[in-house]
XYZ file of C-alpha atoms in Angstrom:
759
model
C 0.000 0.000 0.000
C 1.429 3.376 -1.090
C 0.547 6.795 0.389
C 0.232 9.965 -1.694
C 1.561 13.134 -0.042
C -1.180 15.496 1.051
C -1.685 18.992 -0.319
C -4.299 21.659 0.226
C -5.471 24.829 -1.442
C -4.729 28.238 0.047
C -8.220 29.422 -0.907
C -10.290 29.524 2.311
C -13.549 27.651 2.262
C -16.536 27.190 4.501
C -19.015 24.604 3.119
C -21.896 26.073 5.134
C -21.180 29.637 3.978
C -20.787 28.481 0.360
C -24.102 26.623 0.553
C -25.840 29.777 1.784
C -24.586 31.702 -1.270
C -26.337 29.330 -3.682
C -29.832 29.950 -5.067
C -32.637 28.329 -3.036
C -33.568 26.089 -5.979
C -30.000 24.823 -6.139
C -30.016 24.329 -2.379
C -33.206 22.268 -2.768
C -31.486 20.061 -5.342
C -28.526 19.505 -2.985
C -30.973 18.584 -0.239
C -32.658 16.064 -2.567
C -29.257 14.454 -3.207
C -28.936 13.912 0.568
C -25.488 15.485 0.654
C -24.112 16.145 4.113
C -22.198 19.206 2.892
C -20.312 20.570 -0.102
C -16.863 19.163 -0.737
C -13.857 21.442 -0.289
C -13.399 22.029 -4.025
C -17.086 22.779 -4.480
C -17.129 25.223 -1.585
C -14.049 27.066 -2.877
C -15.550 27.435 -6.359
C -18.823 29.073 -5.320
C -17.556 32.604 -4.641
C -15.296 33.129 -7.687
C -17.830 31.679 -10.148
C -20.858 33.455 -8.669
C -19.105 36.800 -9.199
C -19.618 36.195 -12.906
C -16.451 38.071 -13.849
C -13.441 35.849 -13.255
C -12.059 32.969 -15.289
C -11.669 29.901 -13.062
C -9.778 26.613 -13.335
C -10.914 23.765 -11.089
C -8.134 21.189 -10.836
C -9.162 18.179 -8.783
C -8.964 14.385 -9.021
C -11.463 12.273 -10.933
C -14.735 11.717 -9.019
C -14.067 14.665 -6.679
C -17.167 16.633 -7.695
C -15.611 19.008 -10.265
C -18.761 19.017 -12.396
C -20.953 20.175 -9.519
C -18.249 22.626 -8.407
C -18.777 24.452 -11.698
C -22.499 24.049 -12.260
C -23.920 24.712 -8.784
C -22.810 28.365 -8.798
C -23.456 28.760 -12.544
C -27.043 27.529 -12.208
C -27.452 29.737 -9.143
C -26.342 32.803 -11.103
C -28.655 31.963 -14.005
C -31.584 31.354 -11.649
C -31.002 34.757 -10.037
C -30.970 36.388 -13.488
C -34.348 34.783 -14.174
C -35.732 35.968 -10.829
C -34.558 39.525 -11.522
C -35.838 39.506 -15.104
C -32.365 40.355 -16.437
C -31.755 37.121 -18.378
C -31.170 37.661 -22.077
C -32.675 35.474 -24.792
C -30.283 32.814 -26.105
C -27.957 30.155 -24.778
C -27.001 31.010 -21.190
C -24.067 28.639 -20.603
C -21.850 26.805 -23.100
C -20.148 23.528 -22.120
C -17.420 22.197 -24.441
C -16.148 18.634 -24.105
C -13.641 16.570 -26.106
C -15.919 13.497 -26.066
C -19.457 12.903 -27.309
C -19.889 10.233 -24.642
C -18.924 12.732 -21.956
C -21.522 15.161 -23.301
C -24.197 12.462 -23.120
C -23.121 11.662 -19.583
C -23.125 15.317 -18.481
C -26.522 15.826 -20.136
C -27.988 13.098 -17.931
C -26.264 14.472 -14.808
C -27.255 18.105 -15.411
C -30.868 17.484 -16.389
C -31.913 16.870 -12.779
C -30.183 20.015 -11.483
C -31.502 22.156 -14.335
C -35.072 20.942 -13.854
C -34.902 22.485 -10.390
C -33.743 25.805 -11.876
C -36.062 25.775 -14.938
C -33.168 25.652 -17.402
C -33.357 23.494 -20.544
C -30.290 21.415 -21.429
C -29.373 20.755 -25.071
C -26.721 18.598 -26.709
C -25.018 19.211 -30.014
C -22.675 16.610 -31.527
C -22.571 14.222 -34.465
C -24.975 11.694 -32.950
C -27.698 14.173 -31.948
C -30.914 13.815 -33.967
C -32.439 16.488 -36.176
C -35.361 17.030 -33.787
C -33.096 18.004 -30.907
C -31.053 20.195 -33.237
C -34.180 22.011 -34.456
C -35.337 22.842 -30.915
C -32.071 24.691 -30.322
C -32.319 26.354 -33.733
C -35.843 27.657 -33.139
C -35.403 28.933 -29.587
C -31.820 28.870 -28.244
C -31.848 28.859 -24.457
C -30.423 27.267 -21.325
C -27.305 25.103 -21.344
C -25.698 23.919 -24.579
C -23.336 20.933 -24.345
C -21.212 20.690 -27.467
C -18.009 19.350 -29.046
C -15.528 21.698 -30.749
C -16.497 20.160 -34.097
C -20.201 20.925 -33.663
C -19.411 24.445 -32.463
C -17.342 24.855 -35.629
C -20.328 23.684 -37.669
C -22.505 26.358 -36.051
C -20.088 29.052 -37.233
C -19.908 27.694 -40.781
C -23.592 26.834 -41.282
C -25.269 29.503 -39.122
C -22.629 32.245 -39.068
C -24.991 35.257 -39.174
C -27.037 33.785 -36.286
C -24.107 33.313 -33.878
C -24.794 36.623 -32.024
C -28.450 35.609 -31.643
C -27.765 32.023 -30.551
C -25.312 33.132 -27.844
C -26.918 36.448 -26.976
C -27.619 35.379 -23.392
C -24.262 33.699 -22.780
C -23.008 34.185 -19.208
C -20.493 31.337 -18.831
C -18.331 28.969 -20.857
C -17.270 25.655 -19.295
C -14.385 23.616 -20.775
C -14.178 20.037 -19.513
C -11.002 17.908 -19.487
C -8.886 21.004 -20.161
C -5.631 19.015 -20.169
C -6.837 17.036 -23.216
C -6.841 20.232 -25.310
C -3.608 21.964 -24.262
C -0.902 21.919 -26.941
C -3.044 20.138 -29.565
C -4.555 21.178 -32.897
C -7.978 20.616 -31.393
C -6.986 22.880 -28.534
C -5.981 25.646 -30.948
C -9.360 25.220 -32.639
C -11.135 25.525 -29.284
C -9.201 28.682 -28.380
C -10.145 30.208 -31.717
C -13.832 29.282 -31.418
C -14.171 30.722 -27.918
C -12.419 33.899 -29.052
C -14.767 34.160 -32.045
C -17.806 33.759 -29.798
C -16.654 36.774 -27.797
C -15.930 38.738 -30.986
C -19.471 38.006 -32.182
C -20.951 39.122 -28.843
C -18.539 42.066 -28.499
C -18.003 41.221 -24.835
C -15.921 38.990 -22.619
C -17.548 35.802 -21.276
C -16.114 34.184 -18.096
C -14.552 30.762 -18.687
C -14.543 27.872 -16.210
C -12.249 24.915 -16.934
C -12.153 21.474 -15.316
C -9.200 19.094 -15.170
C -7.824 16.258 -13.062
C -4.186 16.481 -14.157
C -2.461 19.815 -14.680
C 1.329 19.827 -14.734
C 1.584 23.607 -14.658
C -1.492 25.641 -13.658
C 0.049 28.803 -15.137
C 0.342 27.157 -18.575
C -3.231 25.926 -18.277
C -4.416 29.402 -17.330
C -2.630 30.972 -20.293
C -4.219 28.382 -22.573
C -7.700 29.055 -21.216
C -7.357 32.825 -21.663
C -4.462 33.594 -24.060
C -2.781 36.782 -22.925
C -4.745 36.873 -19.667
C -3.682 33.780 -17.776
C -2.288 35.698 -14.796
C -5.728 36.937 -13.776
C -7.307 33.470 -13.626
C -8.365 31.933 -10.307
C -7.021 28.377 -9.924
C -8.834 26.179 -7.426
C -6.827 23.113 -6.460
C -8.557 20.098 -5.023
C -5.739 17.656 -4.339
C -6.765 17.572 -0.677
C -9.802 15.593 -1.859
C -7.493 12.952 -3.351
C -7.488 9.422 -2.022
C -4.434 8.868 0.124
C -4.034 5.104 -0.323
C -3.210 3.005 -3.364
C -3.017 -0.769 -3.482
C -0.592 -1.493 -6.293
C 1.388 -4.298 -7.884
C 3.613 -4.360 -10.967
C 3.938 -7.813 -12.542
C 6.760 -8.623 -14.964
C 6.716 -11.164 -17.809
C 9.187 -12.519 -20.353
C 7.795 -12.763 -23.890
C 6.804 -16.323 -24.699
C 7.817 -17.735 -21.327
C 5.507 -20.612 -20.271
C 2.839 -19.653 -17.789
C -0.300 -20.965 -16.182
C -2.730 -20.052 -18.987
C -4.842 -22.883 -20.398
C -5.685 -22.895 -24.108
C -9.378 -22.968 -24.854
C -10.551 -26.329 -26.277
C -10.893 -26.312 -30.046
C -8.933 -23.107 -30.437
C -8.394 -22.325 -34.092
C -4.756 -22.814 -35.185
C -5.019 -19.641 -37.249
C -5.225 -17.652 -33.994
C -1.439 -17.777 -33.426
C -1.668 -20.156 -30.456
C 2.071 -20.867 -30.669
C 3.121 -17.273 -31.165
C 5.252 -16.053 -28.187
C 3.350 -12.791 -28.006
C -0.010 -14.578 -27.884
C 1.309 -17.056 -25.295
C 2.341 -14.220 -22.973
C -0.934 -12.395 -23.472
C -2.762 -15.589 -22.505
C -0.814 -15.700 -19.242
C -1.723 -12.085 -18.481
C -5.350 -12.745 -19.458
C -5.442 -15.689 -17.058
C -4.203 -13.480 -14.202
C -6.800 -10.844 -15.076
C -9.539 -13.482 -15.093
C -8.517 -14.887 -11.717
C -8.302 -11.469 -10.020
C -10.988 -9.355 -11.700
C -13.919 -11.678 -12.230
C -16.951 -10.930 -10.092
C -16.252 -7.173 -9.752
C -16.224 -3.976 -11.832
C -12.847 -3.105 -13.372
C -11.131 -1.145 -16.115
C -8.200 -2.645 -18.034
C -6.253 -0.137 -20.144
C -4.496 -2.024 -22.938
C -2.867 0.990 -24.737
C -4.118 0.150 -28.261
C -7.352 -0.903 -29.952
C -5.664 -4.026 -31.314
C -4.608 -5.054 -27.808
C -8.108 -4.329 -26.506
C -9.584 -6.758 -29.015
C -6.938 -9.419 -28.401
C -7.243 -9.391 -24.603
C -11.044 -9.291 -24.719
C -11.044 -12.312 -27.019
C -8.645 -14.221 -24.752
C -10.731 -13.454 -21.657
C -13.940 -14.487 -23.414
C -12.276 -17.763 -24.400
C -11.315 -18.399 -20.771
C -14.912 -17.732 -19.667
C -16.208 -20.184 -22.269
C -13.623 -22.782 -21.255
C -14.637 -22.480 -17.576
C -18.326 -22.439 -18.548
C -19.013 -19.182 -16.719
C -20.845 -16.072 -17.997
C -18.624 -13.613 -19.845
C -17.924 -10.415 -17.902
C -15.198 -8.962 -20.174
C -16.104 -6.462 -22.918
C -14.123 -4.137 -25.222
C -14.450 -0.351 -25.286
C -12.650 1.796 -27.885
C -13.394 4.519 -30.391
C -13.961 2.231 -33.397
C -16.809 0.367 -31.741
C -20.326 1.580 -32.436
C -21.904 4.091 -30.060
C -24.556 1.532 -29.100
C -21.961 -1.091 -28.178
C -19.909 1.365 -26.092
C -23.013 2.569 -24.276
C -24.017 -1.023 -23.450
C -20.648 -1.507 -21.740
C -20.959 1.833 -19.900
C -24.475 0.916 -18.744
C -23.197 -2.407 -17.393
C -20.495 -0.585 -15.417
C -23.056 1.820 -13.966
C -25.600 -0.879 -13.113
C -23.614 -2.533 -10.270
C -25.857 -5.620 -10.419
C -23.785 -7.411 -13.078
C -19.987 -7.583 -12.678
C -18.245 -6.015 -15.682
C -14.653 -5.514 -16.739
C -14.069 -3.135 -19.657
C -10.898 -3.690 -21.691
C -10.348 -0.211 -23.072
C -8.171 2.473 -24.587
C -8.261 6.074 -23.338
C -12.022 6.189 -24.139
C -12.753 5.450 -20.457
C -9.830 7.515 -19.157
C -11.722 10.782 -18.987
C -14.635 11.688 -16.767
C -17.567 9.680 -18.132
C -19.622 8.835 -15.052
C -19.438 5.067 -14.747
C -18.924 5.241 -11.004
C -15.712 4.102 -9.377
C -14.362 0.738 -10.497
C -13.110 -1.772 -7.961
C -9.714 -1.742 -9.651
C -7.766 -0.491 -12.654
C -5.195 -2.457 -14.648
C -2.575 -1.042 -17.019
C -0.940 -3.322 -19.608
C 2.331 -1.821 -20.832
C 3.807 1.576 -20.017
C 1.101 4.256 -20.354
C 3.397 6.757 -22.113
C 2.581 9.588 -19.738
C 2.188 10.097 -16.012
C -0.920 12.209 -16.614
C -2.644 9.300 -18.368
C -1.751 6.938 -15.529
C -3.153 9.429 -13.002
C -6.398 9.787 -14.945
C -6.781 6.021 -15.082
C -5.959 5.480 -11.433
C -8.614 8.051 -10.557
C -11.289 5.727 -11.942
C -10.638 3.229 -9.144
C -11.644 3.094 -5.499
C -15.091 3.014 -3.947
C -15.698 5.835 -1.492
C -13.671 5.248 1.634
C -11.667 2.471 -0.034
C -8.110 2.603 -1.442
C -7.623 2.748 -5.202
C -6.293 -0.494 -6.692
C -3.825 -0.477 -9.597
C -2.433 -3.568 -11.343
C 0.468 -3.001 -13.760
C 1.703 -5.520 -16.341
C 4.993 -5.290 -18.244
C 6.316 -7.691 -20.905
C 10.023 -7.811 -21.820
C 11.811 -9.928 -24.437
C 14.211 -12.731 -23.573
C 17.871 -11.794 -23.935
C 20.797 -13.615 -25.566
C 24.167 -12.804 -27.131
C 22.541 -11.030 -30.073
C 20.201 -8.890 -27.960
C 20.437 -5.179 -28.915
C 21.702 -2.830 -26.183
C 18.337 -1.184 -25.565
C 16.665 -4.552 -24.884
C 19.319 -5.361 -22.276
C 18.064 -2.402 -20.250
C 14.487 -3.675 -19.801
C 13.281 -0.210 -20.795
C 9.544 -1.026 -20.734
C 9.776 -1.986 -17.068
C 11.899 1.041 -16.165
C 9.540 3.389 -17.985
C 6.579 1.928 -16.089
C 8.392 2.245 -12.738
C 9.506 5.803 -13.583
C 5.942 6.823 -14.448
C 4.638 5.230 -11.246
C 7.249 6.912 -9.049
C 6.500 10.297 -10.635
C 2.788 9.666 -10.150
C 3.356 9.183 -6.436
C 5.190 12.533 -6.362
C 2.321 14.200 -8.269
C 4.547 15.164 -11.200
C 2.847 15.460 -14.600
C 4.214 16.221 -18.065
C 4.209 19.873 -19.112
C 2.365 20.222 -22.442
C 4.167 21.323 -25.593
C 2.739 24.787 -26.210
C 5.340 25.925 -28.742
C 3.432 24.915 -31.881
C 2.243 27.407 -34.505
C -0.802 25.245 -35.371
C -0.742 26.420 -38.986
C -3.025 23.586 -40.098
C -5.732 24.728 -37.700
C -5.132 28.367 -38.665
C -5.976 27.392 -42.257
C -9.192 25.790 -41.031
C -10.097 28.881 -39.005
C -9.426 31.210 -41.929
C -11.838 29.212 -44.080
C -14.349 29.071 -41.235
C -14.330 32.857 -40.738
C -14.683 33.379 -44.484
C -17.675 31.015 -44.486
C -19.172 32.680 -41.401
C -19.252 36.148 -42.987
C -19.383 35.219 -46.668
C -15.881 36.618 -47.136
C -13.186 38.402 -45.168
C -10.256 40.751 -45.713
C -6.708 39.733 -44.878
C -6.142 42.455 -42.202
C -9.403 41.453 -40.490
C -8.412 37.797 -40.485
C -4.982 38.539 -39.071
C -6.415 40.798 -36.378
C -9.154 38.355 -35.334
C -7.054 35.190 -35.352
C -3.441 36.264 -34.791
C -2.557 39.697 -33.467
C -5.517 39.794 -31.047
C -6.371 36.104 -31.191
C -5.122 32.669 -30.155
C -2.582 32.282 -33.000
C -0.411 35.048 -31.584
C 2.816 33.134 -32.312
C 2.166 33.512 -36.045
C 3.865 36.659 -37.334
C 2.420 38.976 -39.958
C 4.978 37.773 -42.514
C 4.090 34.153 -41.805
C 0.387 34.927 -42.146
C 0.907 36.664 -45.483
C 2.868 33.646 -46.712
C 0.098 31.330 -45.504
C -2.480 33.266 -47.543
C -0.192 33.106 -50.583
C 0.161 29.336 -50.143
C -3.607 28.979 -49.914
C -4.045 31.096 -53.027
C -1.504 29.033 -54.953
C -3.453 25.880 -54.035
C -6.861 27.359 -54.990
C -8.017 27.168 -51.372
C -8.846 30.878 -51.388
C -9.195 33.547 -54.077
C -9.176 37.344 -53.776
C -11.937 39.463 -55.266
C -11.211 42.792 -56.966
C -12.082 44.686 -53.767
C -9.616 42.613 -51.722
C -12.195 40.300 -50.146
C -10.957 36.721 -49.616
C -13.362 34.004 -50.798
C -13.130 30.212 -50.995
C -11.500 28.887 -54.148
C -12.823 25.782 -55.885
C -10.732 23.474 -53.699
C -11.624 25.567 -50.672
C -15.345 25.150 -51.422
C -14.919 21.375 -51.625
C -13.069 21.360 -48.296
C -15.705 23.556 -46.620
C -18.608 21.480 -47.931
C -17.179 18.139 -46.801
C -18.375 16.793 -43.445
C -14.775 16.289 -42.302
C -14.037 20.036 -42.366
C -15.274 20.662 -38.827
C -12.574 18.576 -37.134
C -9.060 19.962 -36.719
C -7.521 16.494 -36.852
C -7.196 14.050 -39.730
C -9.908 11.384 -39.836
C -9.213 8.219 -41.819
C -11.887 6.854 -44.147
C -13.361 3.769 -42.538
C -15.548 0.792 -43.424
C -18.571 -0.024 -41.284
C -18.672 -3.559 -39.833
C -22.142 -5.149 -39.846
C -23.483 -8.527 -38.704
C -27.131 -9.546 -38.802
C -28.157 -5.975 -39.602
C -26.421 -4.603 -36.476
C -23.507 -2.185 -36.756
C -20.547 -3.326 -34.657
C -18.219 -0.415 -35.405
C -15.669 0.527 -38.056
C -12.092 -0.132 -39.182
C -9.686 1.988 -41.274
C -9.955 1.531 -45.035
C -6.190 0.936 -45.146
C -6.682 -2.426 -43.416
C -6.690 -5.095 -46.192
C -9.866 -7.186 -46.021
C -11.046 -9.916 -48.410
C -14.074 -12.242 -48.284
C -13.179 -15.290 -46.213
C -10.735 -13.385 -43.975
C -11.058 -13.775 -40.207
C -10.941 -10.978 -37.655
C -11.501 -10.234 -33.965
C -13.764 -7.262 -33.305
C -16.081 -6.204 -30.467
C -14.511 -8.969 -28.416
C -15.725 -11.743 -30.745
C -14.439 -13.689 -33.782
C -15.818 -13.187 -37.256
C -15.312 -14.149 -40.890
C -15.832 -11.670 -43.736
C -18.887 -12.531 -45.860
C -19.015 -9.592 -48.253
C -17.506 -6.155 -48.903
C -19.535 -3.313 -50.433
C -17.002 -0.723 -51.599
C -19.653 1.788 -52.671
C -21.403 1.984 -49.304
C -18.182 1.079 -47.423
C -19.761 -1.797 -45.512
C -18.188 -5.120 -44.517
C -20.639 -7.930 -43.723
C -19.468 -10.366 -41.038
C -20.650 -13.656 -39.593
C -19.540 -15.417 -36.379
C -16.470 -17.644 -36.713
C -13.829 -19.422 -34.630
C -10.695 -17.925 -36.191
C -9.526 -14.361 -36.170
C -6.921 -11.706 -35.451
C -7.336 -8.143 -34.274
C -7.389 -5.548 -37.096
C -4.574 -3.056 -37.564
C -5.741 0.326 -36.334
C -4.144 3.676 -37.109
C -2.791 6.018 -34.449
C 0.634 6.700 -32.996
C 1.990 6.376 -29.493
C 2.291 9.014 -26.801
C 5.295 11.351 -26.822
C 7.414 10.484 -23.783
C 8.582 13.495 -21.765
C 12.041 14.428 -20.466
C 10.960 13.843 -16.883
C 10.209 10.150 -17.413
C 13.517 9.433 -19.175
C 15.525 11.298 -16.552
C 13.754 9.399 -13.804
C 14.588 6.156 -15.666
C 18.288 7.032 -15.571
C 18.084 7.695 -11.840
C 16.503 4.268 -11.376
C 19.302 2.577 -13.344
C 21.932 4.271 -11.220
C 20.163 3.688 -7.906
C 19.629 0.547 -5.880
C 16.125 1.065 -4.493
C 13.633 -1.747 -5.183
C 10.018 -0.476 -5.138
C 7.845 -2.526 -2.813
C 5.099 -2.966 -5.426
C 7.213 -5.099 -7.814
C 6.484 -8.830 -7.950
C 9.317 -11.380 -8.044
C 9.647 -11.384 -11.862
C 9.517 -7.580 -12.035
C 12.278 -7.388 -9.400
C 14.344 -9.802 -11.489
C 13.810 -7.652 -14.586
C 14.768 -4.558 -12.598
C 18.003 -6.246 -11.526
C 18.692 -7.396 -15.113
C 18.149 -3.862 -16.411
C 20.592 -2.424 -13.887
C 23.152 -5.106 -14.694
C 22.691 -4.352 -18.402
C 23.234 -0.647 -17.681
C 26.519 -1.444 -15.928
C 27.521 -3.981 -18.593
C 27.163 -1.297 -21.268
C 29.106 1.049 -18.943
C 26.405 3.669 -19.340
C 27.217 4.883 -15.846
C 30.545 6.066 -17.301
C 29.503 7.158 -20.819
C 26.166 7.576 -22.655
C 27.799 6.378 -25.917
C 28.209 2.653 -26.647
C 29.666 0.879 -29.689
C 27.782 -2.242 -30.793
C 29.204 -3.795 -33.957
C 28.966 -1.225 -36.750
C 26.543 0.857 -34.727
C 27.146 3.529 -32.139
C 24.234 3.846 -29.718
C 23.629 7.089 -27.792
C 21.578 7.251 -24.603
C 20.715 10.937 -23.970
C 18.036 10.097 -21.366
C 15.801 12.812 -22.747
C 12.253 12.919 -24.088
C 11.100 12.072 -27.593
C 11.164 15.676 -28.831
C 14.841 16.069 -27.903
C 15.646 12.657 -29.414
C 13.950 13.721 -32.638
C 16.006 16.932 -32.643
C 19.267 14.984 -32.213
C 18.273 12.587 -34.982
C 17.615 15.489 -37.380
C 20.927 17.116 -36.433
C 22.911 13.915 -37.004
C 21.120 13.181 -40.278
C 21.906 16.703 -41.513
C 25.606 15.889 -40.944
C 25.412 12.756 -43.051
C 24.948 10.148 -40.318
C 22.747 7.107 -40.891
C 20.580 7.405 -37.837
C 17.413 6.001 -36.269
C 15.616 6.311 -32.937
C 15.255 3.068 -30.990
C 13.051 3.814 -27.981
C 15.272 5.536 -25.413
C 18.336 5.611 -27.670
C 19.658 6.846 -31.016
C 21.566 4.423 -33.248
C 24.158 5.582 -35.807
C 25.403 3.077 -38.393
C 28.962 3.405 -39.703
C 30.020 6.111 -37.251
C 32.401 5.298 -34.397
C 31.934 6.551 -30.866
C 34.949 8.849 -31.077
C 33.741 10.297 -34.408
C 30.294 10.866 -32.968
C 31.565 12.564 -29.806
C 33.864 14.696 -31.960
C 30.903 15.779 -34.072
C 28.959 16.627 -30.912
C 31.967 18.561 -29.556
C 31.938 20.808 -32.625
C 28.174 21.286 -32.373
C 28.400 22.123 -28.668
C 30.918 24.885 -29.360
C 28.905 26.371 -32.231
C 25.934 28.715 -32.020
C 22.460 27.214 -31.925
C 21.102 26.697 -35.459
C 17.902 28.236 -36.762
C 15.232 25.552 -36.083
C 13.507 26.189 -39.424
C 16.815 25.761 -41.261
C 17.357 22.502 -39.396
C 13.874 21.348 -40.400
C 14.823 21.617 -44.089
C 16.673 18.321 -43.645
C 13.458 16.474 -42.740
C 12.003 14.890 -45.912
C 8.372 14.509 -44.780
C 6.999 17.356 -42.692
C 3.305 16.989 -43.524
C 1.760 15.832 -40.248
C -1.436 17.722 -39.487
C -4.635 17.806 -41.503
C -4.076 20.906 -43.676
C -0.262 20.881 -43.791
C -0.524 19.633 -47.369
C -1.597 23.144 -48.435
C 1.541 24.821 -47.061
C 4.678 25.678 -48.994
C 8.166 24.580 -47.934
C 8.944 27.703 -45.890
C 5.943 27.390 -43.595
C 6.238 23.606 -43.433
C 9.750 24.094 -42.098
C 8.684 26.700 -39.549
C 5.658 24.667 -38.446
C 7.686 21.475 -38.060
C 10.435 23.288 -36.163
C 7.997 24.787 -33.652
C 6.068 21.561 -33.130
C 8.657 18.769 -33.345
C 12.072 20.271 -32.584
C 13.550 21.438 -29.288
C 16.851 23.032 -30.291
C 17.761 24.455 -26.844
C 16.940 21.098 -25.253
C 18.842 19.258 -27.987
C 21.967 21.359 -27.495
C 21.735 20.928 -23.743
C 21.687 17.158 -24.353
C 24.644 17.413 -26.766
C 26.746 19.278 -24.202
C 25.848 16.729 -21.535
C 26.776 13.818 -23.815
C 30.149 15.418 -24.596
C 30.802 16.049 -20.912
C 29.862 12.505 -19.847
C 31.627 10.731 -22.720
C 34.876 12.694 -22.717
C 36.452 10.780 -19.843
C 35.489 7.364 -21.229
C 37.089 7.737 -24.690
């Protein structure tokens, strides 16, 4: 059992006094809920939000009452406006969420409160029916719960009506703030909120909710660009659970275990594959320890979710017990995901969801009995979010961690000798216990999203002039890092690609390609969405898979936790017909991994050089920890971060992925054949002394221009609309987003310093 250090907010609070400040109708709702008193976070939030002037960030753990902390005072303020007859016509409060499922969940939670205060609650996202949309269109009022994409659609399709729709707006609430910071979707959200205020010609207070904020000042600046210092931050870590029951279990890939193969298992299911064998062992442990209770198992990828769900279902069938294990990921149909969520809420039927990050954020499924994490989560923030889903009230949170490492032999590469997956998991766990979270990368220019916003503004007003666009979006807007020269070049690039055209009076209008982009349903999202095929069986939609996945009639697959064979493929309607089968493999899904931060890698190095053995490691994990430390000493990495292995020289900077990418670009620009291998960089055909000599020269030289360095990267198109940019802006966008030149040069100097004595 581990204990988290306690912390408390400096903002004074008195639950009784805060309760008295709320509107009587809100007090009546609290009474109906049979609450004894407001929680500390909720009490602290009442005063600042009721003022109706300040921006507020509520940072508190999952299931600590953040939602009510925001909405109790907001609904009180709106109820008082109604009593005084000062309420304006139009939407009164706007709630923006990154997830449709979270909107549906909040809609159900807020309906009861808003019935007490006579406020209607509306939803707006891709799954909302036309009838519900039309109600909002005819008479906008109350609370509007919306995704950034649907808010974008309002601007494009109902641009002239935006001032009318939001005429009564008193508050904006942003949920899961951390999920937006530093992303293209976050830049889109900043722009949309800014454009709402431009349309209303007044400032609207913003309230943000988050469970994991590495740096509250960065979060505040994101919520109100240029005005972050005036934001009230309410911390709720004192509400956090103090106790965690935790175990980290280690496995060797393909090593025999206690798992039993299901009778009649199809040989096409890779029964003899080492990876499958190990996953069966882990599945057996999950079955033995999770069955009969409610749990969440985070498997890191949709393919892993399907594989583990299939293995657990096989075990249930083999033992002739009801299946309690179900998949949950973004490619499954809404109906299937909601069935799993309903099972978790019901409490009368034990359910374990094998999931990706879809159940990481604050959908109200209640607290699970335990959480499991298979493989390193990539970030401490993600691990904290997931841990927060566990622990009944008054009970410790339970976290099970599983790590798989490969067997080692004489040909094992240096990085595999270090057992890096285990060390990354331990590093993330240790940082979690210290409440350290990754700072977001806020250096990006977000040029792809700026293109989208330019087109959106043009569509909103039927045209726009370049100075107006620059003023609204850049100089006085959220894209402040984009200079005037860069903006002019962006417009030229868009003109050259027929995205925009300029009328004789200087007005910018959509070009032919721009019209096609604006009129396509995918325009409203800031991120790239792959074309997918719908999977159907017996007339029921199971979900979808990327079109890039090769599928032929007669193929087998695992999807929705079951095995299927492909009956037919309709390319015109993009539908794949399935029927139940015994064989199958999980489809290949798109999507990259999480960018690992400096803090995790530096903590890993400290673990290699220390001798502490965390109490939560099982026997095999302790053995892997010892092997990793012996490998570290065998490679003499305690003396030098540079190691020669055959024709390769391997560098261990112990820095995050962005710095590693910078070093790789630098080395490649000097003619080295280089690749990134997890925690290390491998150079083929360059000796250690040559490499250190090259770094010595770089360390003594001035820092290069990041955009000039980016010219050496062959493929810089990463975000949705990057394809419309010319080389100059592609270089500048890539440099801001993917390179850390100061961090890279700091790493170079450290490598030279550490390696000098060993050569």
